[in-house]
Amino acid sequence: MKHLKFVAGAALALGLAASATSAVAQDMSFFRIGTGGTAGTYYPIGGLLANAISNPPGSRPCEEGGSCGVPGLVASALSANGSVANINAIAGGTLESGFAQSDVATWAYTGTGIWEGKPAVEQLRAIANLYPESIHLVASAGSGINSVADLAGKRVSLDEPGSGTLVDARVILEGYGLSEEDITPEYLKPDQAADRMRDGAMDAFFFVGGYPAGAIAELASQHDVKLVPITCDEAPSICEQYTFFAADTVPGGTYEGNADDVQTLAVGAQWVTSADQPEDLIYGITKALWNDNTRKQLDAGHAKGKSITKETALDGIGIPLHPGAEKFYKEAGLLQ
């Protein structure tokens, strides 16, 4: 597990904590959120949530314009390899929580799909469904790729091992009658794949995440690219076999040079943790996630932040809720 960067809020919190008395510092606790690569959507969203739930010793009270997070909590968002890696780290005790695609979380908990033959992660628990993650297939405009079927014989990045994107890319290839043997596969993060495409050494790459994705937006501003549609009309077996996929649309204009809406599929981005985490802590985190102060931070902080709503917090969750989260949702009237 790579621990590359702390978000700014967490770094500030650590600074505050360092100046606190040792007695106060003893009341401080740490909570890590495993995200994805810095060029994707998980990382900036993780930074927003880490700031929202943190309330280090010495902070001004919420009612006085200070932090509205969990008293004594210092949260940090860590860049990591994505869904699979985050779940493995939670299972191994090296992360308190992380983001994962709904499909990957369900497979891990049940020991099915990509987890078949491996021990099920039976302690995996959900805090919230966050937002839809759109499956992007980005192709160089000069590649001649207009459909997933056109990837045959092309240089295609499927994302790195441990990512949910790699899992879904394989499912989509199969749905269109292809396998990794039919393409020249590479396994790169989206920013690395974008660099290769810029240099003329990559024809297409997959990325699963909320739009607009930073690496794709930057690439589209410098290089002619197209989003390739992915639909269950073209490949019905995908949605018949994997019911967690939902139809989705990337609006026209999201990326430069792509003026028209593009049909694709999506999975839910979910915040997951372990059943071993204390009920009171996860209750406090869930409550902080959905307070009015966090709402303002989400709306202003990222284009996908507006999609993170209390009303959709339980959508598409295929694993048990953590008891602390469940307690909050019952109090909020979202669960019976």
Coordinates of C-alpha atoms in Angstrom, one line a residue:
M1 CA 0.0 0.0 0.0
K2 CA 1.4 3.3 -1.0
H3 CA 1.2 6.3 1.4
L4 CA 2.1 9.1 -1.0
K5 CA 0.3 12.2 0.1
F6 CA -1.7 13.7 3.1
V7 CA -4.4 16.1 2.2
A8 CA -3.8 19.7 3.2
G9 CA -6.4 19.6 5.9
A10 CA -4.9 16.6 7.5
A11 CA -1.4 18.2 7.4
L12 CA -2.8 21.3 9.1
A13 CA -4.5 19.1 11.6
L14 CA -1.2 17.3 12.4
G15 CA 0.4 20.7 12.9
L16 CA -2.3 21.7 15.3
A17 CA -1.9 18.4 17.1
A18 CA 1.8 18.8 17.4
S19 CA 1.3 22.1 19.3
A20 CA -1.2 20.6 21.6
T21 CA -0.3 19.5 25.1
S22 CA 0.5 15.8 25.6
A23 CA -2.6 15.4 27.7
V24 CA -4.8 16.7 24.9
A25 CA -2.9 14.7 22.3
Q26 CA -3.7 11.5 24.1
D27 CA -7.3 12.1 23.1
M28 CA -6.5 12.4 19.4
S29 CA -7.2 9.5 17.0
F30 CA -6.2 8.9 13.4
F31 CA -8.4 7.7 10.5
R32 CA -7.0 6.9 7.1
I33 CA -9.1 6.9 3.9
G34 CA -7.5 4.9 1.0
T35 CA -8.3 6.5 -2.3
G36 CA -6.9 6.1 -5.8
G37 CA -4.3 7.7 -8.0
T38 CA -3.9 11.5 -7.7
A39 CA -5.2 12.1 -11.2
G40 CA -8.5 10.3 -10.6
T41 CA -11.6 11.3 -8.6
Y42 CA -11.1 9.2 -5.5
Y43 CA -8.2 11.3 -4.3
P44 CA -9.7 14.8 -4.3
I45 CA -13.0 13.5 -2.9
G46 CA -11.1 11.7 -0.2
G47 CA -9.4 15.0 0.6
L48 CA -12.7 16.7 1.0
L49 CA -14.1 14.0 3.3
A50 CA -11.0 13.9 5.4
N51 CA -11.2 17.6 6.0
A52 CA -15.0 17.3 6.7
I53 CA -14.7 14.6 9.4
S54 CA -11.5 15.9 11.1
N55 CA -11.8 17.9 14.3
P56 CA -8.3 17.9 15.9
P57 CA -7.7 19.0 19.4
G58 CA -7.6 22.8 19.6
S59 CA -10.0 23.4 16.8
R60 CA -12.7 26.1 17.0
P61 CA -16.2 24.6 17.7
C62 CA -18.5 24.0 14.8
E63 CA -21.0 26.6 16.0
E64 CA -18.2 29.2 15.9
G65 CA -17.3 28.6 12.3
G66 CA -14.7 25.9 13.1
S67 CA -14.6 22.2 12.3
C68 CA -17.8 20.1 12.4
G69 CA -16.0 16.8 12.4
V70 CA -15.5 14.1 15.0
P71 CA -13.9 15.6 18.2
G72 CA -10.3 14.6 18.4
L73 CA -10.2 12.9 15.0
V74 CA -7.4 13.6 12.5
A75 CA -8.4 12.0 9.1
S76 CA -6.1 11.8 6.0
A77 CA -6.7 10.7 2.4
L78 CA -4.0 8.5 1.1
S79 CA -3.2 7.9 -2.6
A80 CA -3.4 4.2 -3.3
N81 CA -4.1 1.7 -6.1
G82 CA -7.9 1.8 -5.9
S83 CA -10.7 -0.5 -4.9
V84 CA -9.1 -3.9 -4.7
A85 CA -6.0 -2.6 -2.9
N86 CA -8.1 -0.6 -0.5
I87 CA -10.2 -3.6 0.5
N88 CA -7.1 -5.7 1.0
A89 CA -5.6 -3.0 3.2
I90 CA -8.7 -2.7 5.3
A91 CA -8.8 -6.5 5.7
G92 CA -5.1 -6.5 6.7
G93 CA -5.6 -3.7 9.2
T94 CA -3.3 -1.2 7.4
L95 CA -6.2 1.2 6.5
E96 CA -9.2 2.2 8.6
S97 CA -11.3 2.8 5.6
G98 CA -11.2 3.3 1.8
F99 CA -13.2 3.9 -1.4
A100 CA -14.2 0.9 -3.5
Q101 CA -16.5 0.3 -6.4
S102 CA -19.8 -1.3 -5.5
D103 CA -19.0 -4.4 -7.7
V104 CA -15.6 -5.0 -6.1
A105 CA -17.0 -4.5 -2.6
T106 CA -19.7 -7.0 -3.2
W107 CA -17.4 -9.6 -4.7
A108 CA -14.9 -9.2 -1.8
Y109 CA -17.6 -9.6 0.9
T110 CA -19.2 -12.6 -0.7
G111 CA -16.0 -14.3 -2.0
T112 CA -17.4 -14.4 -5.6
G113 CA -16.5 -12.9 -8.9
I114 CA -12.9 -11.7 -8.8
W115 CA -12.7 -12.9 -5.2
E116 CA -13.6 -16.5 -6.0
G117 CA -11.0 -18.9 -4.6
K118 CA -9.8 -16.3 -2.1
P119 CA -11.0 -15.8 1.5
A120 CA -14.1 -13.6 1.6
V121 CA -13.6 -10.3 3.4
E122 CA -16.5 -10.9 5.8
Q123 CA -15.6 -8.0 8.0
L124 CA -16.1 -5.5 5.2
R125 CA -18.8 -2.9 6.1
A126 CA -20.3 0.1 4.3
I127 CA -20.4 3.7 5.5
A128 CA -22.1 5.2 2.4
N129 CA -22.6 5.1 -1.3
L130 CA -21.0 8.3 -2.6
Y131 CA -21.5 8.9 -6.4
P132 CA -21.7 7.1 -9.7
E133 CA -18.4 6.1 -11.3
S134 CA -18.5 6.3 -15.0
I135 CA -16.6 3.9 -17.2
H136 CA -14.4 6.0 -19.5
L137 CA -12.9 4.4 -22.6
V138 CA -10.7 7.1 -24.0
A139 CA -9.3 6.7 -27.5
S140 CA -6.9 8.8 -29.6
A141 CA -8.9 10.5 -32.3
G142 CA -6.7 9.1 -35.0
S143 CA -6.8 5.5 -33.8
G144 CA -9.9 4.5 -35.7
I145 CA -11.5 3.3 -32.5
N146 CA -15.3 4.0 -32.5
S147 CA -16.5 0.9 -30.6
V148 CA -15.1 -1.4 -27.9
A149 CA -14.9 -4.0 -30.7
D150 CA -12.4 -1.8 -32.5
L151 CA -9.8 -2.3 -29.7
A152 CA -8.7 -5.6 -31.3
G153 CA -5.1 -5.3 -32.2
K154 CA -4.7 -1.9 -30.5
R155 CA -2.5 -0.8 -27.6
V156 CA -4.8 -0.4 -24.7
S157 CA -4.2 0.4 -21.0
L158 CA -6.5 -1.4 -18.6
D159 CA -5.2 0.4 -15.5
E160 CA -2.9 -1.1 -12.8
P161 CA -3.3 -4.3 -10.8
G162 CA -5.4 -3.7 -7.7
S163 CA -7.7 -1.3 -9.4
G164 CA -11.4 -1.7 -9.9
T165 CA -10.9 -0.3 -13.4
L166 CA -8.9 -3.3 -14.4
V167 CA -11.7 -5.6 -13.2
D168 CA -14.4 -3.8 -15.2
A169 CA -12.2 -3.4 -18.3
R170 CA -11.9 -7.2 -18.5
V171 CA -15.7 -7.6 -18.0
I172 CA -16.3 -5.1 -20.9
L173 CA -13.8 -6.7 -23.2
E174 CA -15.5 -10.1 -22.6
G175 CA -18.9 -8.6 -23.2
Y176 CA -17.7 -7.4 -26.7
G177 CA -16.2 -10.8 -27.5
L178 CA -12.6 -9.8 -26.7
S179 CA -9.9 -10.8 -24.3
E180 CA -6.5 -9.4 -23.3
E181 CA -5.0 -11.7 -25.9
D182 CA -6.8 -9.8 -28.6
I183 CA -5.2 -6.5 -27.7
T184 CA -1.7 -5.3 -26.7
P185 CA -2.5 -4.7 -23.0
E186 CA -0.7 -2.3 -20.7
Y187 CA -1.4 -1.8 -17.0
L188 CA -0.9 1.9 -16.2
K189 CA -2.6 4.6 -14.1
P190 CA -4.7 7.0 -16.2
D191 CA -2.2 9.8 -16.1
Q192 CA 0.6 7.5 -17.2
A193 CA -1.6 6.1 -20.0
A194 CA -2.5 9.7 -21.0
D195 CA 1.2 10.6 -21.3
R196 CA 1.7 7.5 -23.5
M197 CA -1.2 8.6 -25.7
R198 CA 0.2 12.1 -26.0
D199 CA 3.5 10.6 -27.2
G200 CA 1.7 8.4 -29.8
A201 CA 2.5 5.2 -27.9
M202 CA -1.1 4.3 -26.7
D203 CA -4.3 4.0 -28.7
A204 CA -6.8 3.8 -25.8
F205 CA -7.2 3.4 -22.1
F206 CA -9.9 2.6 -19.6
F207 CA -10.7 4.6 -16.5
V208 CA -13.5 4.2 -14.0
G209 CA -14.3 7.3 -12.0
G210 CA -16.5 10.4 -11.7
Y211 CA -16.3 12.9 -14.4
P212 CA -14.6 15.2 -15.1
A213 CA -11.4 13.1 -14.5
G214 CA -8.3 15.3 -14.2
A215 CA -6.0 13.2 -16.3
I216 CA -8.6 13.0 -19.1
A217 CA -9.5 16.7 -19.0
E218 CA -5.8 17.6 -19.2
L219 CA -5.2 15.2 -22.1
A220 CA -8.2 16.4 -24.0
S221 CA -6.9 20.0 -23.8
Q222 CA -3.6 19.0 -25.5
H223 CA -4.5 16.0 -27.7
D224 CA -7.5 15.0 -29.9
V225 CA -9.3 12.3 -28.1
K226 CA -12.8 10.7 -28.2
L227 CA -14.9 9.0 -25.6
V228 CA -16.0 5.6 -26.9
P229 CA -19.6 4.5 -26.0
I230 CA -20.2 1.3 -23.9
T231 CA -23.8 0.1 -23.8
C232 CA -25.7 -3.0 -22.9
D233 CA -27.6 -2.7 -26.2
E234 CA -24.3 -3.5 -28.0
A235 CA -23.2 -6.0 -25.3
P236 CA -26.3 -7.3 -23.4
S237 CA -24.4 -10.0 -21.6
I238 CA -22.6 -7.4 -19.5
C239 CA -25.7 -6.1 -17.8
E240 CA -27.4 -9.5 -17.7
Q241 CA -24.5 -11.1 -15.8
Y242 CA -23.4 -8.1 -13.8
T243 CA -26.5 -6.4 -12.3
F244 CA -24.5 -3.7 -10.5
F245 CA -23.8 -1.9 -13.8
A246 CA -26.2 1.0 -14.5
A247 CA -26.7 3.0 -17.7
D248 CA -24.9 6.3 -17.6
T249 CA -24.2 9.4 -19.8
V250 CA -21.1 11.6 -19.9
P251 CA -22.6 14.9 -20.9
G252 CA -21.3 16.6 -24.1
G253 CA -18.7 19.2 -23.3
T254 CA -17.4 17.4 -20.2
Y255 CA -14.1 16.9 -22.1
E256 CA -12.7 19.2 -24.8
G257 CA -13.4 18.0 -28.4
N258 CA -16.3 15.8 -27.2
A259 CA -19.4 18.0 -27.8
D260 CA -22.0 15.2 -27.8
D261 CA -23.3 13.1 -25.0
V262 CA -21.7 9.7 -24.8
Q263 CA -23.5 6.6 -23.4
T264 CA -21.6 4.4 -21.0
L265 CA -22.0 2.3 -17.9
A266 CA -21.4 3.2 -14.2
V267 CA -20.9 1.6 -10.8
G268 CA -21.3 3.2 -7.4
A269 CA -18.3 4.6 -5.5
Q270 CA -18.7 3.5 -1.9
W271 CA -16.9 4.3 1.3
V272 CA -16.1 1.1 3.2
T273 CA -14.5 0.2 6.5
S274 CA -14.1 -2.8 8.8
A275 CA -16.6 -4.2 11.3
D276 CA -13.7 -3.9 13.8
Q277 CA -13.9 -0.1 13.8
P278 CA -15.7 1.2 16.9
E279 CA -19.5 1.9 16.5
D280 CA -19.3 5.3 18.1
L281 CA -16.5 6.4 15.8
I282 CA -18.2 5.4 12.6
Y283 CA -21.5 6.9 13.8
G284 CA -19.7 10.2 14.4
I285 CA -18.0 10.0 10.9
T286 CA -21.3 9.2 9.2
K287 CA -23.0 12.1 11.1
A288 CA -20.1 14.5 10.1
L289 CA -20.3 13.3 6.5
W290 CA -23.9 14.4 6.2
N291 CA -23.9 17.7 8.1
D292 CA -24.6 21.1 6.5
N293 CA -21.0 22.2 6.7
T294 CA -19.9 19.1 4.7
R295 CA -22.6 19.8 2.2
K296 CA -21.1 23.2 1.4
Q297 CA -17.6 21.7 1.1
L298 CA -18.8 19.0 -1.3
D299 CA -20.7 21.4 -3.4
A300 CA -17.8 23.8 -3.8
G301 CA -14.9 21.4 -3.7
H302 CA -15.4 19.0 -6.8
A303 CA -17.7 18.6 -9.7
K304 CA -18.7 15.2 -8.4
G305 CA -19.4 16.5 -4.9
K306 CA -22.9 17.6 -5.8
S307 CA -23.7 13.9 -6.6
I308 CA -22.9 12.8 -3.0
T309 CA -26.2 13.1 -1.2
K310 CA -27.8 11.6 1.9
E311 CA -30.8 10.6 -0.3
T312 CA -28.6 8.2 -2.3
A313 CA -26.3 7.1 0.5
L314 CA -27.8 3.6 0.6
D315 CA -28.2 3.1 -3.1
G316 CA -26.5 0.0 -4.6
I317 CA -24.9 -1.2 -1.3
G318 CA -24.4 -5.0 -1.5
I319 CA -22.6 -5.4 1.8
P320 CA -23.8 -4.8 5.4
L321 CA -23.7 -1.3 6.8
H322 CA -21.4 -0.7 9.7
P323 CA -23.5 -0.6 12.9
G324 CA -22.4 3.0 13.5
A325 CA -23.5 4.1 10.0
E326 CA -26.7 2.0 10.4
K327 CA -27.5 3.9 13.7
F328 CA -27.2 7.2 11.9
Y329 CA -29.3 6.3 8.9
K330 CA -32.1 5.0 11.3
E331 CA -32.0 8.3 13.2
A332 CA -32.2 10.2 9.9
G333 CA -35.2 8.2 8.8
L334 CA -33.5 6.6 5.9
L335 CA -33.7 3.1 7.4
Q336 CA -36.6 1.4 9.2

